[in-house]
Short mmCIF file of C-alpha atoms and ligand atoms in Angstrom, two decimals:
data_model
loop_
_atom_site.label_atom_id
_atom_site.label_comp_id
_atom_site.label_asym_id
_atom_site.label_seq_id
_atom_site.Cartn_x
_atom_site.Cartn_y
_atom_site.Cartn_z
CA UNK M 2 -76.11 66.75 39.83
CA UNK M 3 -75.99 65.34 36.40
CA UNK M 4 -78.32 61.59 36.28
CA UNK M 5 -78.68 59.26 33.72
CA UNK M 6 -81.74 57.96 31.81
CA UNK M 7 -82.20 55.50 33.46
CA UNK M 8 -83.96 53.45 31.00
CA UNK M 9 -80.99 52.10 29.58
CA UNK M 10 -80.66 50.37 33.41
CA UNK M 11 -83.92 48.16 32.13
CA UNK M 12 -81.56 46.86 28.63
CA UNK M 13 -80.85 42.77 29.78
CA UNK M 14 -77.29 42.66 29.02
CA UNK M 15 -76.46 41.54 25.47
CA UNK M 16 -75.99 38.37 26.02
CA UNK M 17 -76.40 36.85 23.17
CA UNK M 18 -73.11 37.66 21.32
CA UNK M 19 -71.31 38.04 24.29
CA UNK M 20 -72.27 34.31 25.55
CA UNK M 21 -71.34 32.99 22.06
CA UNK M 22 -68.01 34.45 21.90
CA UNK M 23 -67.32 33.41 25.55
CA UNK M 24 -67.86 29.89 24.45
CA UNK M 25 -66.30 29.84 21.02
CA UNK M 26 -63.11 31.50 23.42
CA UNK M 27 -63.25 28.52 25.94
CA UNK M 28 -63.74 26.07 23.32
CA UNK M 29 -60.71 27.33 21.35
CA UNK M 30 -58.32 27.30 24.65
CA UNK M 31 -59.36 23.58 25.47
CA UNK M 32 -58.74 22.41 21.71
CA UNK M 33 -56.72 24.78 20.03
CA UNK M 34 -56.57 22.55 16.88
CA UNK M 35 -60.52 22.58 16.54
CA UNK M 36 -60.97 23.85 12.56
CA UNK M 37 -64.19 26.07 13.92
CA UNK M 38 -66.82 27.12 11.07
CA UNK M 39 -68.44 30.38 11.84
CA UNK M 40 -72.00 30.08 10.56
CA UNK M 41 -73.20 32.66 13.22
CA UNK M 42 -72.19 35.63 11.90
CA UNK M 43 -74.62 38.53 10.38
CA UNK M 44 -71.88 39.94 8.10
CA UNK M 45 -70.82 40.17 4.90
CA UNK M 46 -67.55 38.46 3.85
CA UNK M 47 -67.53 38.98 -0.27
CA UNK M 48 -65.49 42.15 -1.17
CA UNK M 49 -66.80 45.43 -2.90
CA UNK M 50 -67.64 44.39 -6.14
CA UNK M 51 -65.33 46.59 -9.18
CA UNK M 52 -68.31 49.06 -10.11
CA UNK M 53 -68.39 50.08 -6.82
CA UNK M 54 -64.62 50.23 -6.26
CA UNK M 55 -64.52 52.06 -9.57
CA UNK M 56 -67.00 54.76 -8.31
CA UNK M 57 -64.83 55.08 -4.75
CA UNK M 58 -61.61 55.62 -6.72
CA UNK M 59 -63.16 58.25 -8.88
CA UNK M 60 -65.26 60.29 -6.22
CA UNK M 61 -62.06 59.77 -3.68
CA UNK M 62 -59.93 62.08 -6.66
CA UNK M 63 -62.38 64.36 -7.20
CA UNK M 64 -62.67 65.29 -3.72
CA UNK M 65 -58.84 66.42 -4.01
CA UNK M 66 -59.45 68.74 -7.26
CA UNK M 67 -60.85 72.15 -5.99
CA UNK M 68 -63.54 72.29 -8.76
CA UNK M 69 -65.08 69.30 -7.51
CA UNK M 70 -64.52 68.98 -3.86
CA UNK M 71 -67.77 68.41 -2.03
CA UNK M 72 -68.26 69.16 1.97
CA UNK M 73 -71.37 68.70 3.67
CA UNK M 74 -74.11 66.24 1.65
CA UNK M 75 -77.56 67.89 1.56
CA UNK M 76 -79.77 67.43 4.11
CA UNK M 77 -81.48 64.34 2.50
CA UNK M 78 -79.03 62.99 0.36
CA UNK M 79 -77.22 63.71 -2.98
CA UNK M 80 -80.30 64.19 -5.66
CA UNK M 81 -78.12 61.72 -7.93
CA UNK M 82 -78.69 59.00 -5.61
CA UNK M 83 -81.85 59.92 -4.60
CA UNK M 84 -83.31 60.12 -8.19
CA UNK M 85 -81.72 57.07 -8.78
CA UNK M 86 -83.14 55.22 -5.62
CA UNK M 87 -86.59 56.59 -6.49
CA UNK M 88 -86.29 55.09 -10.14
CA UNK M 89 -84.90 51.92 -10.04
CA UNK M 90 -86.25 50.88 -6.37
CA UNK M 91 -89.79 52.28 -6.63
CA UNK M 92 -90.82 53.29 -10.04
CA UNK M 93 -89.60 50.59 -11.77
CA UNK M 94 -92.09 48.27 -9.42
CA UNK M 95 -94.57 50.33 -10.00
CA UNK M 96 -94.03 52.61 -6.79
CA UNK M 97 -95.22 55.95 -6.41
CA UNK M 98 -92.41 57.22 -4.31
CA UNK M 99 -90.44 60.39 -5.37
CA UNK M 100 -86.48 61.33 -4.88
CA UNK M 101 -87.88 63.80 -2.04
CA UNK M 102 -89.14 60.95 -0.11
CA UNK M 103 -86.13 59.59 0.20
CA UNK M 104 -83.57 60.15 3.40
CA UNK M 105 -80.38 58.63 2.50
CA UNK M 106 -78.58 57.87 6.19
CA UNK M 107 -75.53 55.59 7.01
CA UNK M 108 -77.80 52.54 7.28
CA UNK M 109 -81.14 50.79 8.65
CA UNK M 110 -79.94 50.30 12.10
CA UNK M 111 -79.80 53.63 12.72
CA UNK M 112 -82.48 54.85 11.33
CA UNK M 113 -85.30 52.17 12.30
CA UNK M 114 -83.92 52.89 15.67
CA UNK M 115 -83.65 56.20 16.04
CA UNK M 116 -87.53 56.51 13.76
CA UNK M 117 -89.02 56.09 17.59
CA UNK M 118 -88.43 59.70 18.46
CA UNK M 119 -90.29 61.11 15.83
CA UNK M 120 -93.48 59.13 17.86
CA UNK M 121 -95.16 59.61 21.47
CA UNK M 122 -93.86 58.24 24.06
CA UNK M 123 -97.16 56.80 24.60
CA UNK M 124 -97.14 54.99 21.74
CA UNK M 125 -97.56 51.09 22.58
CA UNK M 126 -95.35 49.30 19.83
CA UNK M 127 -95.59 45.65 17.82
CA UNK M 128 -92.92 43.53 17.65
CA UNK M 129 -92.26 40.13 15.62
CA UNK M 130 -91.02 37.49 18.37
CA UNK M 131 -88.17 36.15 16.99
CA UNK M 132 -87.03 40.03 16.64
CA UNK M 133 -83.87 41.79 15.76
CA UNK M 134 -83.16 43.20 18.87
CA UNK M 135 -82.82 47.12 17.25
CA UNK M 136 -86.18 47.30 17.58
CA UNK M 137 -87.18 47.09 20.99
CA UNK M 138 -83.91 47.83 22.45
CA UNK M 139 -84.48 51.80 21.05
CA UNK M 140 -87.92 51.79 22.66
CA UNK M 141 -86.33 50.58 26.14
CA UNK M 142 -83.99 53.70 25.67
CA UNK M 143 -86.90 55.43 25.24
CA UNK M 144 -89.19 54.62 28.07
CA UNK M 145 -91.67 53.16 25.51
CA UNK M 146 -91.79 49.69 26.98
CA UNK M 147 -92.07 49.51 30.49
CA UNK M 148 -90.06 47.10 32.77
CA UNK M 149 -88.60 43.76 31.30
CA UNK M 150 -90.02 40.56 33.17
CA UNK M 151 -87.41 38.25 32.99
CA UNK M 152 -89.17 34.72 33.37
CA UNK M 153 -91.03 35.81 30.63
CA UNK M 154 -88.14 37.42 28.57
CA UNK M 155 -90.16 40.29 27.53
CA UNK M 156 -90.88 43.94 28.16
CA UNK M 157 -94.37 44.43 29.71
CA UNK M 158 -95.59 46.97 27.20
CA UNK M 159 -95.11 45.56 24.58
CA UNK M 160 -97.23 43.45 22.52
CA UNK M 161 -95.15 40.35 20.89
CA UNK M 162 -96.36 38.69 17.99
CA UNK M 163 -95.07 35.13 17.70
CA UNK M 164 -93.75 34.01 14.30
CA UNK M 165 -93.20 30.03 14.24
CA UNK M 166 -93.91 27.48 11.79
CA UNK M 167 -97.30 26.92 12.95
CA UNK M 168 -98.04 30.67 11.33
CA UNK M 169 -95.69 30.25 8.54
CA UNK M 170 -93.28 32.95 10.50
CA UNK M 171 -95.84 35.64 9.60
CA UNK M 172 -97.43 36.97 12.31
CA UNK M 173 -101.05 37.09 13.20
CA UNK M 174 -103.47 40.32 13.97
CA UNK M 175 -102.59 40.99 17.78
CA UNK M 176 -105.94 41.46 19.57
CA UNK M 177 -104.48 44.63 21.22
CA UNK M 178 -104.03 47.52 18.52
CA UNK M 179 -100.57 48.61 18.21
CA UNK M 180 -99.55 52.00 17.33
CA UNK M 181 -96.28 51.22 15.79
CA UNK M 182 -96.01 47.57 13.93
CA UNK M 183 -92.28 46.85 13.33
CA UNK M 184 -92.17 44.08 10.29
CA UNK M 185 -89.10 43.40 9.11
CA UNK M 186 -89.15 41.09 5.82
CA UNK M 187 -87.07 39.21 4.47
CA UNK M 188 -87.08 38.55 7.75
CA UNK M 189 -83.98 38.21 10.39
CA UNK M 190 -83.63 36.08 12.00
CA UNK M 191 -86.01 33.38 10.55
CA UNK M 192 -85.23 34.10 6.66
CA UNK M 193 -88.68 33.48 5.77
CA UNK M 194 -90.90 35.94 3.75
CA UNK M 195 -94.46 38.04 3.25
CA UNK M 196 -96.19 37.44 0.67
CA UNK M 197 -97.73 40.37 -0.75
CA UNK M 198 -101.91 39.42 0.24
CA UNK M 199 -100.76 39.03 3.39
CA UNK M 200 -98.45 42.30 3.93
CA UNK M 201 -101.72 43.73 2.37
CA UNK M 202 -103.95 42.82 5.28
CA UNK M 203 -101.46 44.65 7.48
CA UNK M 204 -101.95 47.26 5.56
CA UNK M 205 -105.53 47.43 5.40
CA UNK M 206 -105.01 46.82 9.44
CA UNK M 207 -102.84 49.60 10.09
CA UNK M 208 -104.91 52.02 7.82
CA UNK M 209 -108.16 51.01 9.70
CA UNK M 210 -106.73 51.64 13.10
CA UNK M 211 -104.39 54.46 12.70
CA UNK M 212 -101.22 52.51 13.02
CA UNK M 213 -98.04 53.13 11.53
CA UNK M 214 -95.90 50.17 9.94
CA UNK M 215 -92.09 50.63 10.30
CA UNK M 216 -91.16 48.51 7.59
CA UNK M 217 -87.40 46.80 7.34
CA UNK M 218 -86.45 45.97 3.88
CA UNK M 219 -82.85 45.64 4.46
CA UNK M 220 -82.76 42.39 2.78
CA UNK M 221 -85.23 42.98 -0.82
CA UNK M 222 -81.76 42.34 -2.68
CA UNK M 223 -81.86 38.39 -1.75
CA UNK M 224 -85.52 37.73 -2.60
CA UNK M 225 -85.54 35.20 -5.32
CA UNK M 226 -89.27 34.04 -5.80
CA UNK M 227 -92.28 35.54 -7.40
CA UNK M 228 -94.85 37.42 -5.32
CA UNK M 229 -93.15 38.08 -2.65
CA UNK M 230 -92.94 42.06 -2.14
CA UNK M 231 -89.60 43.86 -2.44
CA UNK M 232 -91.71 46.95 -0.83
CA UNK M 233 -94.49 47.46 1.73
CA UNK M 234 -95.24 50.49 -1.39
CA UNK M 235 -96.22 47.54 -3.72
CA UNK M 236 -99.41 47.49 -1.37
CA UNK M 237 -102.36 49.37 -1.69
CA UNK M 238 -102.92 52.76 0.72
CA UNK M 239 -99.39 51.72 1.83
CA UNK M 240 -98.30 55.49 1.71
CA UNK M 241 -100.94 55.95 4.06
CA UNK M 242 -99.50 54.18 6.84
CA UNK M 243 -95.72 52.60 5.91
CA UNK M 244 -92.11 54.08 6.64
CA UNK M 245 -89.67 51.67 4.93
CA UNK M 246 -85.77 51.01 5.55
CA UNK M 247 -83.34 50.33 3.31
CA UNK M 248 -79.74 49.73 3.78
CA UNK M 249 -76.98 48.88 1.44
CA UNK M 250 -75.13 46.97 4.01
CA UNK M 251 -76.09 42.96 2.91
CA UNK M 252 -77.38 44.04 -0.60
CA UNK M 253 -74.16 45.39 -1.67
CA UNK M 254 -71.15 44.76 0.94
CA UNK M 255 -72.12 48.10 1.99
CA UNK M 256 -71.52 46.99 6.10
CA UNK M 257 -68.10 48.60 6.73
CA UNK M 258 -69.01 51.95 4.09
CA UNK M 259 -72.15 53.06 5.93
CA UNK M 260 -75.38 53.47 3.55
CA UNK M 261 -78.82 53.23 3.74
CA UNK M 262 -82.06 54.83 2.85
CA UNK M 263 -85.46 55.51 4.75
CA UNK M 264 -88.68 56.30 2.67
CA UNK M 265 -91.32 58.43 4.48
CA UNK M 266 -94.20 59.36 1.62
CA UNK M 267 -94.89 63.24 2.13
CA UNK M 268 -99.11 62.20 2.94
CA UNK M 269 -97.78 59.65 5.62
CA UNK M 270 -99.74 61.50 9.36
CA UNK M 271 -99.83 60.01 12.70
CA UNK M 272 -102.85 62.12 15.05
CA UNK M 273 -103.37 64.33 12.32
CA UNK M 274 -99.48 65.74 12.04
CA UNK M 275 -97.65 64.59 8.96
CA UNK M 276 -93.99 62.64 9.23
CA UNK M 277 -92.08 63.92 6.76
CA UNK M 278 -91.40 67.18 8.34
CA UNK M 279 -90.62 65.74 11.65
CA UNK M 280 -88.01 63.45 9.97
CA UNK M 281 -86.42 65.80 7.90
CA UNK M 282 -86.27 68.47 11.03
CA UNK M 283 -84.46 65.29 13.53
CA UNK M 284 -82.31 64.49 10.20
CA UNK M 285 -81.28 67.68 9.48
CA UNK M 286 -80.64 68.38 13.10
CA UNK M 287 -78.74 65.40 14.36
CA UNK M 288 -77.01 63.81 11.37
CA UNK M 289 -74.81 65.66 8.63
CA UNK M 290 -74.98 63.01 5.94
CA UNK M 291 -73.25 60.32 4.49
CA UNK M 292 -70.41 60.24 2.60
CA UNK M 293 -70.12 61.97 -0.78
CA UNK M 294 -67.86 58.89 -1.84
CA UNK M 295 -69.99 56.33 -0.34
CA UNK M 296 -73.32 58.02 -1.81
CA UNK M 297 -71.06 57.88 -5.50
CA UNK M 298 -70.28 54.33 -4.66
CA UNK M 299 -73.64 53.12 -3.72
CA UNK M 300 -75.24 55.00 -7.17
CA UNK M 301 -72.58 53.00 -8.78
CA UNK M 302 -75.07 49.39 -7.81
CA UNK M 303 -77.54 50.71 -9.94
CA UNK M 304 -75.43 50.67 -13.10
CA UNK M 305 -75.65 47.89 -15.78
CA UNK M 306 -72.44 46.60 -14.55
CA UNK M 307 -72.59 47.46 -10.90
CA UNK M 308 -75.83 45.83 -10.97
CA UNK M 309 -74.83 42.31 -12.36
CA UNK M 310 -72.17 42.18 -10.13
CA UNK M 311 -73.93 43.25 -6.76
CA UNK M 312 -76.40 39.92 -8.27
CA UNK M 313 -74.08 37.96 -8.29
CA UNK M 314 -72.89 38.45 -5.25
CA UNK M 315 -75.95 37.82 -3.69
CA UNK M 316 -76.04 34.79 -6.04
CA UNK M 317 -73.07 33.42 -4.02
CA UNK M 318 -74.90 33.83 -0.82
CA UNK M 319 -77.78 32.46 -2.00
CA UNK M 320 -76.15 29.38 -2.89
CA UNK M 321 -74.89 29.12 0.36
CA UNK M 322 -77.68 28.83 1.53
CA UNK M 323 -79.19 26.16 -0.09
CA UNK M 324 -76.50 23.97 0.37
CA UNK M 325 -76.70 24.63 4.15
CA UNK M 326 -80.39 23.91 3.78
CA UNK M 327 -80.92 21.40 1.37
CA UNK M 328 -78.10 19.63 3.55
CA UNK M 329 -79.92 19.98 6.85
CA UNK M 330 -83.13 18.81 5.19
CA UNK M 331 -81.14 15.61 3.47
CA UNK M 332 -80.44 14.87 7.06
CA UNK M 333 -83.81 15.02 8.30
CA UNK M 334 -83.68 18.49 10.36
CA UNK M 335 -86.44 20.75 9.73
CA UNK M 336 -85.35 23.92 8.37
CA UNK M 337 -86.88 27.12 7.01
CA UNK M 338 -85.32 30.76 5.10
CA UNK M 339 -82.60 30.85 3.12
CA UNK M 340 -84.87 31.03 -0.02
CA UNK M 341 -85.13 34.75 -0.22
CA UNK M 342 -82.52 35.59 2.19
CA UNK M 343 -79.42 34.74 3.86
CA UNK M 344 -80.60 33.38 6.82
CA UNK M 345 -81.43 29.55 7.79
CA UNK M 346 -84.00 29.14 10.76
CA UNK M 347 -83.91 25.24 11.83
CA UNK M 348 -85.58 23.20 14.08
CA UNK M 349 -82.74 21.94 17.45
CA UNK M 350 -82.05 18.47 17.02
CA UNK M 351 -84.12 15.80 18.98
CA UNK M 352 -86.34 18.57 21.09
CA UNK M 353 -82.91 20.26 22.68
CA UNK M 354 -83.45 24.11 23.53
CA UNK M 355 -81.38 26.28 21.08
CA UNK M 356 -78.60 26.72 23.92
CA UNK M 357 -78.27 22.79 24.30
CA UNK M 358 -78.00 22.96 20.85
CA UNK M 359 -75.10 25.44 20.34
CA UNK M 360 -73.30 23.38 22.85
CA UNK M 361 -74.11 20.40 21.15
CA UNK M 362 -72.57 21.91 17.60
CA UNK M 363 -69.78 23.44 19.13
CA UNK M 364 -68.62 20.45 21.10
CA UNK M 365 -69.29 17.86 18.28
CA UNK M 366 -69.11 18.99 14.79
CA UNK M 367 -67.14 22.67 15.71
CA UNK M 368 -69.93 24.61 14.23
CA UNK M 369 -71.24 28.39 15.49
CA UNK M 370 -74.34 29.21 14.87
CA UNK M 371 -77.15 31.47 16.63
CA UNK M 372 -79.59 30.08 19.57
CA UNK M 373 -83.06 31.28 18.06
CA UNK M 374 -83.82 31.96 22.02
CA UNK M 375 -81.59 35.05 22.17
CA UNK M 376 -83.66 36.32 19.27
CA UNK M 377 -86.92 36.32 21.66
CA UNK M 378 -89.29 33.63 23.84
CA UNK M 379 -90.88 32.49 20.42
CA UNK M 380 -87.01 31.41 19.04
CA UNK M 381 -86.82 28.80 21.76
CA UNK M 382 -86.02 25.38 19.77
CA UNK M 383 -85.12 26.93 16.99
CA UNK M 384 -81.47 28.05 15.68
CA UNK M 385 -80.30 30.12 13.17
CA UNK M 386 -77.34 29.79 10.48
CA UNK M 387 -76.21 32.24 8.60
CA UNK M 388 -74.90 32.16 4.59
CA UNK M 389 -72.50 34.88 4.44
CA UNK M 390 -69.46 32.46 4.56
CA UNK M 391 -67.63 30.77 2.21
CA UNK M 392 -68.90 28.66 0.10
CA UNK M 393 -66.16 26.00 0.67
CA UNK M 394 -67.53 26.25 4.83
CA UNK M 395 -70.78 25.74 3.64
CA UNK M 396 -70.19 22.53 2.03
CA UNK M 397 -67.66 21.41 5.17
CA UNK M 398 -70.25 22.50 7.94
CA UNK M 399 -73.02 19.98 5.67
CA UNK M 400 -70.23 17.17 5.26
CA UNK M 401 -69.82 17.51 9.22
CA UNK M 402 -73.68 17.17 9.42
CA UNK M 403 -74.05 13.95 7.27
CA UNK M 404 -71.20 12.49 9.21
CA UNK M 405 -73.41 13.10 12.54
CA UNK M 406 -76.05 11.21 10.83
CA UNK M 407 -74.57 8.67 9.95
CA UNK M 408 -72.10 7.87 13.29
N1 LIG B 11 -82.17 45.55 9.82
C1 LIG B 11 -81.97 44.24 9.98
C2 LIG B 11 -83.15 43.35 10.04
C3 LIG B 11 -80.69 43.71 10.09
O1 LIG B 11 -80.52 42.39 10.26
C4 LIG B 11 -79.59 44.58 10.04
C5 LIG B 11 -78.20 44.11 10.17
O2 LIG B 11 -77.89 43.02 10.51
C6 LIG B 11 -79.83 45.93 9.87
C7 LIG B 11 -81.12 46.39 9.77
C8 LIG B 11 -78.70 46.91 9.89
O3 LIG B 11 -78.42 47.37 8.63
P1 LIG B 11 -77.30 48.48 8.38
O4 LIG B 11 -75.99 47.77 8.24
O5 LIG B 11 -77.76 49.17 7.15
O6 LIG B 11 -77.28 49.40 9.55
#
């Protein structure tokens, strides 16, 4: 008789998402003519930018021309994009990552989740608290994490590191050595940053004890300020004890073409075995590549004029954001992020938790955003906005603010 693995029975349903769209629905029904701004959402809504459309159109014909049809991508990726990657990503910040280091994949979220099974089962993992959810969900699947206590809304083995403003949203050395460290910077969902002395003490941590840093980097492209790292490979003795992931989803409008890169440095051992080869055996076994065209199209980003535009893109997003934050702060909430990311992390309104204050939002000033509870215990109070709307919602969302205020 077939059975299930039955650690996917431990998962608490996702009800997050599922609770916000059940009360956007409800809300709708009972005041249809509500003008709702969605400020929740984690995707893109800016269109391909031309150098990337340019590169689709041209790799889309030359897949019908027999000379220059392609079929299956090699195992790690085209070596134009990898090459490329390994230049303008790494070298150029003084990296010392090369193109055969690179695994180019359909994205982060598969690949920082499906990293796990290259690890023992044994292996006690690290998580931020606020998290995004990939992270500990895979382990779950996985039988890494033991049974979920729900008072507590966490899994008993594992060790969660609070991030709140009393630690600047960068976590501090658990007592308990981890053997996997999940960091994820630019962070999601509090849009607050490492700076590079302080990634470097993980570093130094993770080399001491033998841990391994799985490093999430999908957002480098919206980092703005000065030393703050675009790569965990900027630190010292990093390729000692770092994976990274990269995706092209938020840096590029990449999140409906799949593409994404993971970087494990060929040194890189865990109990004496090295990574690479166990990566490049479950990649070449279980995946068959992504996309000639999208590969073409996401080489096309690091062109002169791919590159300006993917900038400004991100230039749009990023002024989004301020207005969302500069308004919040002009009406006295406190409010983190959306400096070198897209991502707003504020402080609920007079003490309420962050479900009181989605209600609160919804019901008064038609807003969505994100209860910071849903994102783990340490999110209670806080709620997160998102910048990946338009900029004209942006400005109506902050006018719908001020008018709170001042009623
Ligand atoms: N990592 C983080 C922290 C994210 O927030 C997301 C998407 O929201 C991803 C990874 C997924 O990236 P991709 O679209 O490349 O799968």
């Amino acid at each position: 008789m077939a059975t299930i693995n039955r650690n996917y029975l431990k998962l608490p349903g996702s009800y997050l998402f599922s609770t916000i769209a059940k009360k956007v629905a409800a809300y709708s029904a009972e005041h249809p003519e509500a003008d709702i701004i969605r400020l929740g959402i984690g995707d893109v809504t800016k269109p391909l930018c031309p150098a990337v459309i340019d590169a689709l159109h041209r790799s889309v014909d030359e897949m019908g021309n027999p000379g220059s049809f392609r079929g299956y991508a090699p195992d790690l990726g085209y070596e134009f994009l990898r090459n490329t990657i390994a230049e303008k990503d790494y070298r150029a910040r003084g990296c010392d990552i090369s193109p055969d280091e690179i695994f180019v994949s359909d994205g982060a979220k598969s690949d920082c989740s499906n990293v796990q099974e290259i690890f023992g089962l044994d292996n006690k993992i690290a998580v931020c608290d606020p998290v995004y959810p990939v992270y500990v969900d895979s382990n779950v699947m996985a039988g890494r994490t033991g049974e979920y206590n729900e008072a507590l809304g966490k899994f008993e083995n594992v060790i969660y590191m609070p991030c709140t403003a009393a630690n600047g949203f960068v976590p501090d050395i658990p007592k308990e050595i981890p053997d996997l460290i999940y960091l994820c910077y630019p962070n999601n969902p509090t849009g607050t940053v490492i700076k590079k002395d302080e990634l470097q003490r993980w570093v130094d941590f993770a080399r001491k004890n033998g841990s391994i840093i799985l490093y999430d980097a999908a957002y480098e492209a919206f980092i703005s300020e000065e030393g703050v790292p675009h790569s965990i490979f900027e630190c010292e003795g990093a390729r000692e004890c770092a994976i990274e992931f990269k995706s092209f989803s938020k840096t590029a409008g990449f999140t409906g073409l799949r593409l994404g890169y993971t970087v494990i440095p060929k040194d890189l051992s865990a109990g004496g075995e090295k990574l690479w080869p166990l990566w490049a055996r479950r990649h070449g076994t279980k995946y068959n590549g992504a996309p000639y065209i999208v590969q073409r199209a996401g080489e096309a980003i690091y062109s002169g004029d791919g590159r300006a535009q993917v900038r400004q893109q991100i230039a749009g997003y990023l002024e989004n954001a301020r207005i969302i934050s500069d308004g919040l702060k002009a009406a006295g909430y406190e409010v983190y992020g959306g400096v070198n990311a897209p991502y707003i992390w504020m402080k609920t309104k007079d003490g309420m938790s962050s479900w009181e204050f989605f209600d609160y939002l919804l019901e008064n000033l038609q807003i969505v955003g994100t209860p910071g509870s849903g994102f783990g215990p340490s999110g209670e109070g806080y709620f997160r906005l998102t910048a990946f709307g338009t900029k004209e919602n942006s400005l109506k969302a902050i006018e719908r603010v001020n008018g709170d205020v001042t009623t």
